[in-house]
Structure formats: C-alpha cells, structure tokens
Tab-separated table of C-alpha atoms in Angstrom:
chain	number	residue	atom	x	y	z
A	14	MET	CA	-31.342	0.343	-111.416
A	15	ARG	CA	-33.754	1.593	-108.770
A	16	LYS	CA	-34.950	-1.965	-108.315
A	17	ILE	CA	-31.384	-3.011	-107.482
A	18	LEU	CA	-30.402	-0.014	-105.311
A	19	GLY	CA	-33.548	-0.087	-103.214
A	20	PRO	CA	-33.050	-3.548	-101.706
A	21	ALA	CA	-29.294	-2.938	-101.382
A	22	LEU	CA	-29.848	0.240	-99.418
A	23	ALA	CA	-32.335	-1.576	-97.248
A	24	VAL	CA	-29.773	-4.267	-96.503
A	25	VAL	CA	-27.149	-1.655	-95.658
A	26	LEU	CA	-29.566	0.186	-93.414
A	27	LEU	CA	-30.575	-3.028	-91.715
A	28	ALA	CA	-26.939	-3.979	-91.204
A	29	GLY	CA	-26.271	-0.555	-89.709
A	30	VAL	CA	-29.164	-0.962	-87.339
A	31	VAL	CA	-27.920	-4.429	-86.313
A	32	ILE	CA	-24.362	-3.141	-85.832
A	33	GLY	CA	-25.684	-0.228	-83.797
A	34	ILE	CA	-27.666	-2.552	-81.590
A	35	VAL	CA	-24.671	-4.875	-81.121
A	36	LEU	CA	-22.369	-1.971	-80.332
A	37	SER	CA	-24.927	-0.579	-77.940
A	38	PHE	CA	-25.161	-3.861	-76.078
A	39	SER	CA	-21.380	-4.258	-76.160
A	40	GLY	CA	-20.871	-0.768	-74.807
A	41	LYS	CA	-23.416	-1.450	-72.105
A	42	ARG	CA	-21.607	-4.658	-71.156
A	43	ASP	CA	-18.278	-2.800	-70.996
A	44	SER	CA	-19.913	-0.091	-68.963
A	45	ASP	CA	-21.485	-2.655	-66.652
A	46	ARG	CA	-18.140	-4.408	-66.237
A	47	ALA	CA	-16.380	-1.149	-65.478
A	48	ALA	CA	-19.084	-0.259	-62.977
A	49	ALA	CA	-18.832	-3.707	-61.357
A	50	ALA	CA	-15.043	-3.407	-61.156
A	51	ALA	CA	-15.381	0.039	-59.620
A	52	ASP	CA	-17.900	-1.324	-57.114
A	53	GLN	CA	-15.552	-4.175	-56.243
A	54	ALA	CA	-12.609	-1.788	-55.826
A	55	GLN	CA	-14.761	0.469	-53.679
A	56	ALA	CA	-15.896	-2.480	-51.557
A	57	ALA	CA	-12.277	-3.686	-51.181
A	58	ALA	CA	-11.165	-0.200	-50.177
A	59	ALA	CA	-13.978	-0.065	-47.639
A	60	ASN	CA	-12.798	-3.351	-46.120
A	61	ARG	CA	-9.103	-2.406	-46.245
A	62	ILE	CA	-7.376	-1.686	-42.965
A	63	THR	CA	-4.065	-0.047	-42.146
A	64	VAL	CA	-2.232	-1.921	-39.401
A	65	ARG	CA	0.400	-0.062	-37.397
A	66	VAL	CA	3.198	-2.455	-36.430
A	67	LEU	CA	6.084	-1.770	-34.055
A	68	THR	CA	8.910	-4.186	-34.775
A	69	GLY	CA	12.542	-4.924	-34.019
A	70	SER	CA	15.006	-3.542	-36.561
A	71	GLU	CA	15.994	-7.018	-37.783
A	72	LYS	CA	12.604	-7.412	-39.544
A	73	LEU	CA	12.126	-3.851	-40.763
A	74	GLU	CA	13.077	-4.431	-44.413
A	75	PHE	CA	11.061	-7.660	-44.509
A	76	LEU	CA	7.898	-5.918	-43.321
A	77	ARG	CA	8.435	-3.083	-45.805
A	78	ASP	CA	9.011	-5.393	-48.774
A	79	PRO	CA	6.804	-4.410	-51.778
A	80	GLU	CA	5.951	-8.053	-52.534
A	81	LEU	CA	4.864	-8.559	-48.941
A	82	ALA	CA	2.638	-5.497	-49.292
A	83	GLN	CA	0.982	-7.066	-52.352
A	84	ALA	CA	0.544	-10.409	-50.597
A	85	LEU	CA	-1.166	-8.770	-47.629
A	86	LEU	CA	-3.271	-6.557	-49.888
A	87	ALA	CA	-5.075	-9.737	-50.968
A	88	ASP	CA	-6.347	-9.799	-47.377
A	89	ASN	CA	-7.099	-6.051	-47.543
A	90	ILE	CA	-4.250	-5.263	-45.154
A	91	VAL	CA	-1.822	-2.349	-45.487
A	92	LEU	CA	1.122	-2.090	-43.090
A	93	ASP	CA	2.519	1.003	-41.419
A	94	VAL	CA	5.773	-0.212	-39.831
A	95	GLN	CA	7.957	1.515	-37.238
A	96	LYS	CA	11.059	0.133	-35.503
A	97	ALA	CA	12.365	-0.024	-31.942
A	98	GLY	CA	14.651	-2.280	-29.921
A	99	SER	CA	12.746	-5.476	-29.178
A	100	ARG	CA	13.005	-5.116	-25.409
A	101	GLU	CA	12.356	-1.382	-25.654
A	102	ILE	CA	8.968	-1.931	-27.314
A	103	ALA	CA	7.180	-2.870	-24.077
A	104	THR	CA	8.205	0.367	-22.392
A	105	ARG	CA	7.170	2.655	-25.235
A	106	PRO	CA	4.672	5.210	-23.879
A	107	ASP	CA	2.853	5.175	-27.226
A	108	LEU	CA	2.623	1.381	-27.501
A	109	LYS	CA	-1.160	1.304	-27.438
A	110	THR	CA	-1.310	3.543	-30.509
A	111	PHE	CA	-0.047	0.529	-32.471
A	112	ASP	CA	-2.137	-2.454	-33.570
A	113	ALA	CA	0.568	-5.113	-33.252
A	114	ALA	CA	3.994	-5.488	-31.683
A	115	TYR	CA	6.438	-7.778	-33.471
A	116	PRO	CA	9.586	-8.144	-31.346
A	117	ALA	CA	12.327	-10.738	-31.530
A	118	GLY	CA	12.186	-13.207	-28.673
A	119	ALA	CA	9.499	-14.918	-26.654
A	120	ALA	CA	10.617	-13.122	-23.481
A	121	ALA	CA	10.148	-9.710	-25.082
A	122	ALA	CA	6.740	-10.813	-26.388
A	123	ARG	CA	5.673	-11.968	-22.930
A	124	LYS	CA	6.769	-8.636	-21.496
A	125	ILE	CA	4.666	-6.794	-24.078
A	126	ALA	CA	1.674	-9.076	-23.498
A	127	ALA	CA	1.928	-8.463	-19.746
A	128	ALA	CA	2.258	-4.695	-20.212
A	129	THR	CA	-0.771	-4.480	-22.516
A	130	GLY	CA	-2.945	-7.284	-21.183
A	131	SER	CA	-3.037	-8.931	-24.605
A	132	ARG	CA	-3.594	-12.677	-24.791
A	133	ARG	CA	-3.363	-12.877	-28.558
A	134	VAL	CA	0.212	-14.007	-29.223
A	135	PHE	CA	1.290	-15.571	-32.515
A	136	ASN	CA	4.623	-17.329	-33.161
A	137	SER	CA	5.601	-16.692	-36.776
A	138	TYR	CA	9.263	-17.426	-37.619
A	139	TYR	CA	12.482	-18.164	-35.782
A	140	THR	CA	16.250	-17.793	-36.132
A	141	PRO	CA	19.226	-19.163	-34.183
A	142	MET	CA	21.689	-16.869	-32.475
A	143	THR	CA	25.073	-16.869	-34.213
A	144	VAL	CA	28.412	-15.063	-34.127
A	145	ALA	CA	29.503	-13.176	-37.239
A	146	SER	CA	33.267	-13.399	-37.704
A	147	TRP	CA	36.045	-13.510	-40.305
A	148	LYS	CA	37.869	-16.360	-42.025
A	149	PRO	CA	41.379	-14.955	-41.267
A	150	LEU	CA	40.575	-15.480	-37.564
A	151	LEU	CA	39.686	-19.153	-37.992
A	152	PRO	CA	43.261	-20.588	-37.836
A	153	THR	CA	43.823	-18.916	-34.450
A	154	LEU	CA	40.414	-19.885	-33.089
A	155	GLU	CA	40.767	-23.462	-34.320
A	156	ALA	CA	44.315	-23.816	-32.941
A	157	ASN	CA	43.040	-22.741	-29.525
A	158	GLY	CA	40.187	-25.249	-29.538
A	159	ILE	CA	37.436	-22.624	-29.736
A	160	VAL	CA	36.114	-23.157	-33.263
A	161	GLY	CA	35.716	-26.360	-35.252
A	162	LYS	CA	34.138	-27.405	-38.515
A	163	LYS	CA	31.235	-29.856	-38.550
A	164	GLY	CA	30.188	-30.852	-42.005
A	165	ASN	CA	30.644	-27.653	-43.979
A	166	ALA	CA	29.581	-25.238	-41.244
A	167	TYR	CA	31.688	-23.673	-38.488
A	168	PHE	CA	30.748	-24.012	-34.844
A	169	ILE	CA	32.064	-22.464	-31.641
A	170	VAL	CA	32.722	-25.905	-30.256
A	171	ASP	CA	33.859	-24.657	-26.855
A	172	MET	CA	31.627	-21.721	-26.019
A	173	ARG	CA	32.512	-22.166	-22.340
A	174	LYS	CA	36.200	-21.660	-23.120
A	175	LEU	CA	35.458	-18.521	-25.128
A	176	VAL	CA	33.420	-17.044	-22.259
A	177	ALA	CA	36.261	-17.932	-19.871
A	178	LEU	CA	38.777	-16.104	-22.071
A	179	MET	CA	36.561	-13.027	-22.024
A	180	GLU	CA	36.212	-13.262	-18.222
A	181	GLN	CA	40.005	-13.459	-17.864
A	182	GLY	CA	40.554	-10.355	-19.993
A	183	THR	CA	42.466	-12.273	-22.659
A	184	ARG	CA	43.694	-10.193	-25.592
A	185	TRP	CA	43.845	-11.349	-29.167
A	186	LYS	CA	47.649	-11.213	-29.191
A	187	ASP	CA	47.648	-13.709	-26.296
A	188	LEU	CA	46.142	-16.355	-28.583
A	189	GLN	CA	48.889	-18.114	-30.515
A	190	PRO	CA	49.614	-18.871	-33.273
A	191	ASN	CA	48.088	-15.669	-34.550
A	192	PRO	CA	49.294	-14.684	-38.032
A	193	ASN	CA	46.382	-12.383	-38.933
A	194	TYR	CA	45.090	-10.564	-35.848
A	195	SER	CA	47.789	-10.205	-33.198
A	196	VAL	CA	46.400	-7.013	-31.651
A	197	SER	CA	46.042	-5.848	-28.063
A	198	LYS	CA	42.267	-5.644	-28.305
A	199	SER	CA	40.391	-7.745	-25.729
A	200	VAL	CA	38.659	-10.902	-26.898
A	201	LEU	CA	34.988	-9.955	-26.688
A	202	ILE	CA	31.756	-10.721	-28.476
A	203	THR	CA	30.160	-7.444	-29.482
A	204	SER	CA	26.449	-7.251	-28.755
A	205	THR	CA	23.636	-4.766	-28.512
A	206	ASP	CA	22.517	-3.127	-25.271
A	207	VAL	CA	21.101	-5.877	-23.046
A	208	ARG	CA	18.629	-3.399	-21.529
A	209	THR	CA	16.833	-2.721	-24.803
A	210	SER	CA	17.627	-5.427	-27.339
A	211	ASN	CA	16.586	-9.071	-27.540
A	212	SER	CA	19.769	-10.220	-29.301
A	213	ALA	CA	21.825	-9.134	-26.268
A	214	ALA	CA	19.276	-10.726	-23.932
A	215	MET	CA	19.705	-14.015	-25.820
A	216	TYR	CA	23.486	-13.637	-25.529
A	217	LEU	CA	23.024	-13.244	-21.777
A	218	ALA	CA	20.701	-16.279	-21.713
A	219	LEU	CA	23.350	-18.404	-23.426
A	220	ALA	CA	26.239	-17.128	-21.299
A	221	SER	CA	24.201	-17.600	-18.120
A	222	TYR	CA	23.565	-21.248	-19.007
A	223	LEU	CA	27.305	-21.852	-19.338
A	224	ALA	CA	28.164	-19.861	-16.211
A	225	ASN	CA	25.578	-21.868	-14.284
A	226	GLY	CA	27.270	-25.196	-15.016
A	227	ASP	CA	25.365	-26.042	-18.180
A	228	ASP	CA	22.021	-25.481	-16.505
A	229	VAL	CA	19.272	-22.923	-17.015
A	230	VAL	CA	19.281	-20.326	-14.244
A	231	ALA	CA	16.124	-21.104	-12.295
A	232	ASN	CA	16.094	-19.012	-9.107
A	233	GLU	CA	16.756	-15.475	-7.930
A	234	THR	CA	19.925	-16.288	-6.000
A	235	GLY	CA	21.441	-17.966	-9.040
A	236	ALA	CA	20.315	-15.088	-11.247
A	237	ASP	CA	22.083	-12.535	-9.050
A	238	GLN	CA	25.291	-14.559	-8.896
A	239	VAL	CA	25.421	-15.174	-12.625
A	240	ALA	CA	24.573	-11.557	-13.478
A	241	ASP	CA	27.382	-10.306	-11.233
A	242	ARG	CA	29.776	-12.689	-12.921
A	243	LEU	CA	28.773	-11.780	-16.477
A	244	VAL	CA	28.308	-8.018	-16.235
A	245	HIS	CA	31.821	-7.477	-17.665
A	246	LEU	CA	30.739	-9.074	-20.968
A	247	PHE	CA	28.693	-5.923	-21.513
A	248	SER	CA	30.587	-3.289	-19.522
A	249	LYS	CA	33.844	-3.873	-21.445
A	250	GLN	CA	32.191	-3.219	-24.787
A	251	GLY	CA	31.741	0.488	-24.231
A	252	TYR	CA	28.905	2.072	-26.192
A	253	GLN	CA	26.274	-0.426	-27.312
A	254	GLU	CA	23.558	0.033	-29.908
A	255	SER	CA	19.931	-0.261	-28.827
A	256	SER	CA	18.884	-2.470	-31.745
A	257	SER	CA	20.471	-5.368	-33.626
A	258	SER	CA	20.975	-3.540	-36.922
A	259	GLY	CA	23.743	-1.314	-35.478
A	260	PRO	CA	26.431	-3.913	-34.635
A	261	PHE	CA	25.775	-5.788	-37.877
A	262	GLU	CA	26.202	-2.616	-39.936
A	263	ASP	CA	29.536	-2.011	-38.167
A	264	TYR	CA	30.529	-5.604	-38.943
A	265	VAL	CA	29.768	-5.177	-42.646
A	266	THR	CA	31.237	-1.707	-43.131
A	267	MET	CA	34.157	-1.533	-40.671
A	268	LYS	CA	35.245	-5.142	-41.116
A	269	MET	CA	37.468	-7.243	-38.847
A	270	GLY	CA	39.351	-4.409	-37.177
A	271	LYS	CA	36.208	-3.074	-35.541
A	272	SER	CA	34.145	-6.243	-35.214
A	273	PRO	CA	36.042	-9.546	-34.979
A	274	LEU	CA	33.155	-11.327	-33.189
A	275	VAL	CA	29.555	-10.053	-33.215
A	276	MET	CA	26.457	-11.691	-31.727
A	277	ILE	CA	23.749	-11.546	-34.396
A	278	TYR	CA	20.721	-13.409	-35.649
A	279	GLU	CA	21.443	-15.911	-38.417
A	280	GLN	CA	18.659	-14.131	-40.305
A	281	GLN	CA	20.647	-10.877	-40.468
A	282	PHE	CA	23.614	-12.545	-42.130
A	283	LEU	CA	21.462	-14.468	-44.630
A	284	GLU	CA	19.304	-11.457	-45.481
A	285	TYR	CA	22.422	-9.440	-46.278
A	286	ALA	CA	23.892	-12.249	-48.406
A	287	PHE	CA	20.632	-12.819	-50.309
A	288	LYS	CA	20.348	-9.128	-51.172
A	289	HIS	CA	23.895	-8.516	-52.353
A	290	LYS	CA	25.439	-10.056	-55.443
A	291	SER	CA	28.893	-9.486	-54.034
A	292	VAL	CA	29.622	-10.330	-50.381
A	293	ASP	CA	33.028	-10.129	-48.713
A	294	PRO	CA	34.364	-13.704	-49.047
A	295	ASP	CA	36.061	-13.412	-45.645
A	296	MET	CA	32.737	-13.088	-43.823
A	297	VAL	CA	31.824	-16.256	-41.928
A	298	LEU	CA	29.043	-17.343	-39.631
A	299	LEU	CA	29.863	-19.255	-36.429
A	300	TYR	CA	27.196	-21.282	-34.627
A	301	PRO	CA	27.608	-21.348	-30.834
A	302	GLN	CA	27.426	-24.791	-29.321
A	303	PRO	CA	25.081	-24.761	-27.526
A	304	THR	CA	22.958	-22.012	-28.999
A	305	VAL	CA	19.558	-20.446	-28.366
A	306	LEU	CA	16.728	-19.824	-30.803
A	307	THR	CA	14.894	-16.541	-31.120
A	308	LYS	CA	11.196	-16.714	-31.922
A	309	HIS	CA	9.771	-13.766	-33.819
A	310	THR	CA	6.434	-13.328	-32.112
A	311	ILE	CA	3.474	-11.110	-32.995
A	312	VAL	CA	1.491	-9.662	-30.095
A	313	ALA	CA	-1.887	-8.426	-31.344
A	314	LEU	CA	-2.908	-5.309	-29.412
A	315	ASN	CA	-6.403	-5.098	-30.900
A	316	ASP	CA	-8.650	-6.734	-33.523
A	317	LYS	CA	-6.764	-5.182	-36.437
A	318	GLY	CA	-3.509	-6.580	-35.098
A	319	ALA	CA	-5.076	-10.035	-34.754
A	320	ARG	CA	-6.369	-9.888	-38.339
A	321	PHE	CA	-2.854	-9.069	-39.531
A	322	ALA	CA	-1.263	-11.869	-37.473
A	323	GLU	CA	-3.730	-14.476	-38.723
A	324	ALA	CA	-3.260	-13.487	-42.379
A	325	PHE	CA	0.507	-13.350	-41.867
A	326	GLU	CA	0.618	-16.906	-40.495
A	327	ARG	CA	-1.500	-18.662	-43.121
A	328	ASN	CA	-0.355	-16.924	-46.330
A	329	PRO	CA	2.153	-19.125	-48.267
A	330	LYS	CA	3.410	-16.093	-50.208
A	331	VAL	CA	4.403	-14.476	-46.923
A	332	GLN	CA	6.306	-17.643	-45.970
A	333	ALA	CA	8.229	-17.586	-49.274
A	334	ILE	CA	9.163	-13.923	-48.794
A	335	ALA	CA	10.245	-14.611	-45.195
A	336	ALA	CA	12.677	-17.263	-46.467
A	337	ARG	CA	14.258	-14.663	-48.755
A	338	TYR	CA	14.945	-12.609	-45.646
A	339	GLY	CA	16.687	-15.511	-43.913
A	340	LEU	CA	13.875	-16.395	-41.520
A	341	ARG	CA	13.295	-20.044	-40.706
A	342	GLY	CA	9.722	-21.320	-40.733
A	343	PRO	CA	7.625	-24.402	-41.543
A	344	ASP	CA	9.539	-25.162	-44.764
A	345	ASN	CA	13.190	-24.097	-45.025
A	346	ALA	CA	14.185	-25.784	-48.297
A	347	ALA	CA	14.293	-22.504	-50.245
A	348	LEU	CA	16.335	-20.798	-47.526
A	349	PHE	CA	18.918	-23.598	-47.422
A	350	ASN	CA	19.162	-23.730	-51.227
A	351	ASP	CA	19.652	-19.960	-51.520
A	352	ALA	CA	22.354	-20.004	-48.848
A	353	LYS	CA	24.209	-22.863	-50.533
A	354	ALA	CA	24.039	-21.087	-53.905
A	355	ARG	CA	25.919	-18.184	-52.297
A	356	GLY	CA	28.537	-20.428	-50.728
A	357	ILE	CA	27.098	-20.151	-47.205
A	358	GLU	CA	26.830	-23.399	-45.303
A	359	VAL	CA	23.831	-23.388	-42.991
A	360	PRO	CA	23.244	-26.351	-40.675
A	361	GLN	CA	19.759	-27.594	-41.438
A	362	SER	CA	19.200	-28.824	-37.910
A	363	LEU	CA	20.690	-27.599	-34.651
A	364	VAL	CA	20.543	-30.267	-31.978
A	365	ASP	CA	22.372	-28.486	-29.158
A	366	VAL	CA	19.781	-25.833	-28.346
A	367	VAL	CA	19.090	-24.588	-24.818
A	368	ASP	CA	16.074	-22.774	-23.460
A	369	PRO	CA	16.494	-19.266	-22.077
A	370	PRO	CA	15.545	-18.643	-18.452
A	371	THR	CA	11.969	-17.757	-17.597
A	372	TYR	CA	10.810	-14.229	-18.252
A	373	ASP	CA	11.123	-13.189	-14.582
A	374	ILE	CA	14.616	-14.660	-14.116
A	375	LEU	CA	15.945	-13.129	-17.337
A	376	GLU	CA	14.455	-9.771	-16.353
A	377	ARG	CA	16.111	-10.014	-12.950
A	378	MET	CA	19.535	-10.637	-14.508
A	379	ILE	CA	19.076	-7.745	-16.942
A	380	SER	CA	17.974	-5.390	-14.147
A	381	ARG	CA	20.963	-6.364	-12.014
A	382	ILE	CA	23.358	-5.795	-14.900
A	383	GLU	CA	21.713	-2.432	-15.543
A	384	THR	CA	22.315	-1.470	-11.913
A	385	LYS	CA	25.942	-2.612	-12.107
A	386	LEU	CA	26.454	-0.611	-15.296
A	387	GLY	CA	25.247	2.452	-13.392
A	388	HIS	CA	22.830	3.706	-16.058
C-alpha cells in the first residue's frame, strides 16, 4: 500500500507545484497587463487636453453630444462649451480665455480673427438660410405668387415680392384669398438681433442683395442707402433675441399665431425633427430663392484650439454626428435620408445661392441699422 501511495502523493505534489507555478505566472501576466493598462490610461490622461469653445447657440447641443465627446476622446480632447450670439463672440471681453471660437458665418469668423489676430481658421460645416413657416399659410402665399413648389420642396419663389410687401406695411388680412390667417398682423419675417446674431446678418445680406437690384452691395454709398431702406425689417419686429435659438423656440412652442415666418438655419429645423419622434405636421421649411449659405467656422485662438479644429475636421465619426444635427458637410447622404424618412423634403442642391457682402460692407450696414434703431 505504501508503495502505491508514495508515488501517487509525489504525483499530486508535483501537480500542485506545477499548478502553483502556472498560477503564479498567470497572476503575474494579469498584474503586468493591469499595470500596462494603468500606465496607458495615465499616459492618455497626461496627454488629454480640455478645450474651451465659445459657440453660437445653434451648435450647442451638437458640441455637447455624448457621442461626440467619445469621438474626440480618441484624440485626447475634452470640450468645455459655452454659448453666445455669433456676432457677439468677437466683442466678448473674455474671448481670449477660450481656446476656440465657433460662430456661424464667415463674416463673424473674420471679425473674430481680426479681433484676436488669429490666422488659424477652419471651415467645418455649412447650412442654408431658410424660413420656417406653416402649411395652412401655403394656399395664401402660393395664390399671391410668393411661394411655389419645386420637386417636393417649397421655395419662396419671389423673395423680392415678399420684401416689397414688408416694406409697404402689408398685413396678412390684405393677402387674399386667406382662409386660415386673416389677421391684422404685419407680414414680417421674424429674425434675431442683427447686431449680435449671424442669422439676422445673413437675412440682411440676402435682403440687401434684392434691394440692390440683384447685386451684392459693394461700396459704402450703396451700403448706407440699402441699410436705410431695410432698417424697418428689424425695427418693426420689436424685441429680438440675441441668438438663433430664441426665435426657433418661439416658432416651435407658440406656433403660427406668434411666428408665421421665421428666418432660421436649415440645420435648426432638421435637428429638431431628427430628435423628436412626433413633430407638428403643419411645420414646413421654405427655401428663399435666392438664398445664402452660412459656414460654421472654427477660429483657433491658441494651439489647443488648433488641435481641436484639426481633429474635428478629419474624424469621420464627427461628420456622422454632425449629419444627425442637420449640418451639411462633405457627404450628405445620411442627412437627406433621415429627412426623407421623417417626411421632410430637403433640396439636395441649391443652385440660386448669392454671396454676402464683404466683411466691411456688411459691418457698415449693421452699424447704420444700429444707429437708426437708436440702441
């Protein structure tokens, strides 16, 4: 019996020793892996930067999107985002405490670049200017030759006529037939404050082109004349919000009675539709003809801002997320498909697009309107 147990015990002991050695090595490998992972995490944290971005309100939710945060984390970038009116950004006394400015509009970006001396400007995405309206208004607008359907999308086919009606002080009840909105309210496009917001500045750019005989305002004399002619487009509105989110929120919540026509970015309308399962079926987007495009431009104020802008431009995940927020970019297939799935017809190409005036001319018109408004 001893002869049998002795070798058996030896085998068991040997097996235990082998198992112990294997477990020891395995534990060491796990420990080494954990240590390596900790080192990598520590190294990543050491390379991670927080980038302070001052942006227009129209991109606030996009820049705070959790998936965008994860996409940028791959480049060791964390965003700290604050909002301001796009034209207001350049005059912020604390602008240089930010790493990047991300306004709407090339003119606003140029103003910021001039104010800060930055030469690092990055064009990221763009969106056309549009007018948010309501389907019950379409019969009246169509009957008066203002709106027409092209393909499946609606266009303001006679933008000049609409501006003329606003100049003449026409009221909605003066437009006939008018079965759905025969009220004494003046025909006006609601906008933001032209002194602080890019969307209103783009509205002015478009209206100035029409008022100047379908030509871009190119000199100071023309700028003064056009500004004097168009000041009523803003003065008749009463109180105006400083950023583009305000008028759109009124449009969504207070409906047609408050906001029959609102100048917005296409992106705002699409972002809202993409986020909500149920959207008021009477909401409709009108494309001015001609229209202007707004470029969303990053102005890097230091090296951290430039690192953010470069990562933002090249990352395909960022581009996919931007499409979900209604921003047009290099590839718009996903944006167009999402819009169509929600019953929104978006023209894939806009051929009647005009350039805004130069930075100096647009600034001159805005300053003159500001003086006329007396604020």
